[in-house]
mmCIF file with all atom_site columns, C-alpha atoms in Angstrom:
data_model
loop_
_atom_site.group_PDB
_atom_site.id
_atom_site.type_symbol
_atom_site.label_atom_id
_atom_site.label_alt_id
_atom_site.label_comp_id
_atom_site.label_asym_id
_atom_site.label_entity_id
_atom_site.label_seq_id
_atom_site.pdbx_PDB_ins_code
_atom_site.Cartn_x
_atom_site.Cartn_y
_atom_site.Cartn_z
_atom_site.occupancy
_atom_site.B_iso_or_equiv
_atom_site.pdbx_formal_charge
_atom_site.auth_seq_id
_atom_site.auth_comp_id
_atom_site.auth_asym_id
_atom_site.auth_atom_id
_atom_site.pdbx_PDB_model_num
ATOM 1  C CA . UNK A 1 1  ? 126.220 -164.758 44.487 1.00 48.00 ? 1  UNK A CA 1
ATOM 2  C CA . UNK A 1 2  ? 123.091 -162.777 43.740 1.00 50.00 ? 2  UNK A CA 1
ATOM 3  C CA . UNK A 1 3  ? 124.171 -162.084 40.165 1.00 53.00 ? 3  UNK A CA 1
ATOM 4  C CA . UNK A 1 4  ? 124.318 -165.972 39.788 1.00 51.00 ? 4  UNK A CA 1
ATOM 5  C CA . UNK A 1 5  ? 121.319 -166.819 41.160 1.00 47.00 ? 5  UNK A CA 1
ATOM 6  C CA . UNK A 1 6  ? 119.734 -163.903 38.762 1.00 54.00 ? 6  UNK A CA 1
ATOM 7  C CA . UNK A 1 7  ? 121.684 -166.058 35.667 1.00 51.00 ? 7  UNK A CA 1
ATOM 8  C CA . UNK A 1 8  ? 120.085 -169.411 36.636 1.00 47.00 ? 8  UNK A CA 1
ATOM 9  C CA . UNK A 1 9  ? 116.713 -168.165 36.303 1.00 47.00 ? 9  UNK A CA 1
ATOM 10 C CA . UNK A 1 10 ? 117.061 -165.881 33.811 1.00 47.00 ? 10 UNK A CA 1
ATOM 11 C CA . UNK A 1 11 ? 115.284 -168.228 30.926 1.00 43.00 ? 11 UNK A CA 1
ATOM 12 C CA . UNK A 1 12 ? 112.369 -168.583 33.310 1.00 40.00 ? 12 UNK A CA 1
ATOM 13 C CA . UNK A 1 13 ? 111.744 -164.752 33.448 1.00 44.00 ? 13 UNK A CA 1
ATOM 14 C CA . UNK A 1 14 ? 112.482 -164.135 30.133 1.00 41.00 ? 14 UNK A CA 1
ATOM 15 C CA . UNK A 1 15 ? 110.265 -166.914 28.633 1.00 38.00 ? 15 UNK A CA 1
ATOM 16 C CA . UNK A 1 16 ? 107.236 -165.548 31.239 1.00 42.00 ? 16 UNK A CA 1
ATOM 17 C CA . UNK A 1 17 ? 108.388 -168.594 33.941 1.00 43.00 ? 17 UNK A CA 1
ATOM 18 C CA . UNK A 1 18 ? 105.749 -168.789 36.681 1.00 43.00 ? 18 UNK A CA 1
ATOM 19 C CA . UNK A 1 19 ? 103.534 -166.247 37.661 1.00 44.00 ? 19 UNK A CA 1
ATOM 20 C CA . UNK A 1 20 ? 102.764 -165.798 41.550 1.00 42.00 ? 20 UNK A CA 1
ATOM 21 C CA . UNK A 1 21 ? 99.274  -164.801 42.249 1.00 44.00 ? 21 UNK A CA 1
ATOM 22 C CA . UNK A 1 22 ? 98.558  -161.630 43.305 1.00 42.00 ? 22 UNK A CA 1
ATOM 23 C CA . UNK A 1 23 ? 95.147  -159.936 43.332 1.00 46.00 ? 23 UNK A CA 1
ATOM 24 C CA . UNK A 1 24 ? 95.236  -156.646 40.910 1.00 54.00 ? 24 UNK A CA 1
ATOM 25 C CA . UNK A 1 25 ? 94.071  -154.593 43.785 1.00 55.00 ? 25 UNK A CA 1
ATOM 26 C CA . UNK A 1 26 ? 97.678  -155.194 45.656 1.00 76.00 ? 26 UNK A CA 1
ATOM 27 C CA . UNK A 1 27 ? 99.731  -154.201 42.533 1.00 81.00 ? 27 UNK A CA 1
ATOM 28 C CA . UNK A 1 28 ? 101.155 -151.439 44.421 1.00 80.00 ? 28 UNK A CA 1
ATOM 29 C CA . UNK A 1 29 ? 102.498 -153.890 47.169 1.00 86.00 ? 29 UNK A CA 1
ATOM 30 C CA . UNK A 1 30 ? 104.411 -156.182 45.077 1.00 92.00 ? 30 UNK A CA 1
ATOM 31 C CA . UNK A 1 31 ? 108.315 -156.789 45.425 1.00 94.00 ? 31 UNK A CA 1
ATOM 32 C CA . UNK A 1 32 ? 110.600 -155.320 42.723 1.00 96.00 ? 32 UNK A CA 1
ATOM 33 C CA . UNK A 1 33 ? 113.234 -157.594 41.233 1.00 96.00 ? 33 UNK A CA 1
ATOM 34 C CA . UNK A 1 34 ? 116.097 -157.116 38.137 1.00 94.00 ? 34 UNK A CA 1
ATOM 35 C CA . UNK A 1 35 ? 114.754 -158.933 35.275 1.00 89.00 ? 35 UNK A CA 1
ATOM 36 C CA . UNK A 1 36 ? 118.292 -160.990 34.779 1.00 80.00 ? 36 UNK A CA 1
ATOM 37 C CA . UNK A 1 37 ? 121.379 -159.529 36.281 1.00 75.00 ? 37 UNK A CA 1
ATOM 38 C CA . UNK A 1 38 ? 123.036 -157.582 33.174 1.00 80.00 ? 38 UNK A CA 1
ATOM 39 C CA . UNK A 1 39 ? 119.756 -156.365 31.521 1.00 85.00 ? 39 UNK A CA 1
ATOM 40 C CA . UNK A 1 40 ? 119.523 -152.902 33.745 1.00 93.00 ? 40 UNK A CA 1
ATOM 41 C CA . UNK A 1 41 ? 115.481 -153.622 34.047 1.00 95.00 ? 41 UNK A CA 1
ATOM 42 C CA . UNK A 1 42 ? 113.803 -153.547 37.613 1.00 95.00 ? 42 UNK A CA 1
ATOM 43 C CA . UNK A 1 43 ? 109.945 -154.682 37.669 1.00 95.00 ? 43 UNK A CA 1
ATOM 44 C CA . UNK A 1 44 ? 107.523 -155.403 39.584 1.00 95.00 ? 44 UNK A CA 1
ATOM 45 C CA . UNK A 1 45 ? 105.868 -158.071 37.315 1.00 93.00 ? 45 UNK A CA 1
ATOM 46 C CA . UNK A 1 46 ? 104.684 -161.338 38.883 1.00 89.00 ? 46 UNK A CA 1
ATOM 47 C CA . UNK A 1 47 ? 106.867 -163.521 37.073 1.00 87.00 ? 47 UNK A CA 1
ATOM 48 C CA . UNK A 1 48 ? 109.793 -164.574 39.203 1.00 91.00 ? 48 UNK A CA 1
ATOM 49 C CA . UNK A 1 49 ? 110.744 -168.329 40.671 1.00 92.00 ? 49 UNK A CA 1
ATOM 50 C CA . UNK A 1 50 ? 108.749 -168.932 43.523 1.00 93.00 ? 50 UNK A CA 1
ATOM 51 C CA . UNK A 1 51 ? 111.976 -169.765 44.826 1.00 94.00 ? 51 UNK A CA 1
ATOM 52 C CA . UNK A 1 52 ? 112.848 -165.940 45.387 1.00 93.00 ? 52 UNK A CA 1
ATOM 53 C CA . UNK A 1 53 ? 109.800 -165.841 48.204 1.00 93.00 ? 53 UNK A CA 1
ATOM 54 C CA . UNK A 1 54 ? 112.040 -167.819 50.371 1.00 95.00 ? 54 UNK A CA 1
ATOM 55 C CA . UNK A 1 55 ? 114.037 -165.879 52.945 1.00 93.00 ? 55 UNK A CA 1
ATOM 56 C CA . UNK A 1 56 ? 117.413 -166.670 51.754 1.00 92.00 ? 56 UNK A CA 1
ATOM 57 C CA . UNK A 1 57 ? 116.734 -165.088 48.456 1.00 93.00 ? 57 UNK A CA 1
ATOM 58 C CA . UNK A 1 58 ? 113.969 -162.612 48.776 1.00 94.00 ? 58 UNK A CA 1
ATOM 59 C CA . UNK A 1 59 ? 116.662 -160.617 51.283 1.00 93.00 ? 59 UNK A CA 1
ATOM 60 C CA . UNK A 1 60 ? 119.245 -160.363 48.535 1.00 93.00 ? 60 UNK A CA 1
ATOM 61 C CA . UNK A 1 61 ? 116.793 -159.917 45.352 1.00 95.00 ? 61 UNK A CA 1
ATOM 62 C CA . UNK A 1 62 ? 113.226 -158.656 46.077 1.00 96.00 ? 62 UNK A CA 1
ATOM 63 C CA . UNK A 1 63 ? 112.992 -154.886 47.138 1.00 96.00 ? 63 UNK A CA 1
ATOM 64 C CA . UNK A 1 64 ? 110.704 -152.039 48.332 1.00 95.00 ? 64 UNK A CA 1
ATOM 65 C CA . UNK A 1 65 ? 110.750 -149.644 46.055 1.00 95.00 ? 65 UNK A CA 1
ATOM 66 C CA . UNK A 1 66 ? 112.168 -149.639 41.968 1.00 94.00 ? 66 UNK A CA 1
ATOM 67 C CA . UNK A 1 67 ? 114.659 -147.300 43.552 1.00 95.00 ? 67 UNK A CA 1
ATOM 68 C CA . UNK A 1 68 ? 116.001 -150.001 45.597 1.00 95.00 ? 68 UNK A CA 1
ATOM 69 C CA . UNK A 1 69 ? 116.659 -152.341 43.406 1.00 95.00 ? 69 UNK A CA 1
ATOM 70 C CA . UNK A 1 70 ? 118.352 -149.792 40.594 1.00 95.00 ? 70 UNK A CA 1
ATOM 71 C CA . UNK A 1 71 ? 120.489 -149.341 43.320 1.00 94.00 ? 71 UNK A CA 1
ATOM 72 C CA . UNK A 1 72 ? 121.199 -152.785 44.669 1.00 93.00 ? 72 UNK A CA 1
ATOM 73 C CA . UNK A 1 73 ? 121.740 -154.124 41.184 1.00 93.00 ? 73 UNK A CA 1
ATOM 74 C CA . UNK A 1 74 ? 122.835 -151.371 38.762 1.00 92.00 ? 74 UNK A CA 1
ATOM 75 C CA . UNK A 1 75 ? 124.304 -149.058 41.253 1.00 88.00 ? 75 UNK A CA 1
ATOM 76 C CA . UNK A 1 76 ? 124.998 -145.821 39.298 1.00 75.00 ? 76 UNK A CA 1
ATOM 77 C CA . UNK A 1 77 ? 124.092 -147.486 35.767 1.00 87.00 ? 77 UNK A CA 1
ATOM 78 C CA . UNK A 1 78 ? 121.351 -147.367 33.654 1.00 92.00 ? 78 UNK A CA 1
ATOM 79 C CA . UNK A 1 79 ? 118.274 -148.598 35.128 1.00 95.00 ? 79 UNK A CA 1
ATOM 80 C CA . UNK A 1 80 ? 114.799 -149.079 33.239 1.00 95.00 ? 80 UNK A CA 1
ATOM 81 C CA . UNK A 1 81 ? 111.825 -149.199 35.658 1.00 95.00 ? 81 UNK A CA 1
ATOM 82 C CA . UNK A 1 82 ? 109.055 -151.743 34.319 1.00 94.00 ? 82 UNK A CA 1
ATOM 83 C CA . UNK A 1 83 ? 106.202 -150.972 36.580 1.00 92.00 ? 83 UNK A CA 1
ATOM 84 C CA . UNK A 1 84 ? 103.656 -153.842 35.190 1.00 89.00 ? 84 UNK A CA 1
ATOM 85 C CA . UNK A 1 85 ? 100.673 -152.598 36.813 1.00 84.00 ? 85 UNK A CA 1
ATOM 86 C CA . UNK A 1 86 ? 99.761  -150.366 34.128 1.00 67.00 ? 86 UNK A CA 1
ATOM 87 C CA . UNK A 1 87 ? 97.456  -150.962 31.768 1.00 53.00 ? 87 UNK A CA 1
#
């Protein structure tokens, strides 16, 4: 299920989609998330569908830590880290 919700936005992350506001002071607390669900790319880069915020989805896509979501999504495969904070 996750890996289809992942594929339905996928042309909204990859074409920038909608940024959620976040002051650059709280970089370090934003919510890491697979870029699309093949791609082997966790980030914590604002651009997701608000849509993920919600409960239902933010339990099953947005984690912690970039470890977390290498895990949850590309458990034992090749993961890229994107941390977008840096300049």
């Amino acid at each position: 299920m996750v890996r289809a919700m992942l594929s339905m936005f996928a042309p909204l992350l990859v074409s920038g989609g909608p940024a959620i506001p976040m002051a650059r002071r709280d970089c370090d607390k934003r919510k890491w998330h697979p870029i699309t669900g093949q791609d082997g790319i966790c980030t914590n880069a604002e651009a997701y569908p608000p849509l993920w915020d919600e409960t239902l989805y933010s339990e099953k896509i947005l984690s912690s830590s970039a470890e977390e979501c290498c895990e949850e999504f590309y458990s034992g495969g090749i993961c890229h880290k994107i941390y977008a904070c840096e300049e």
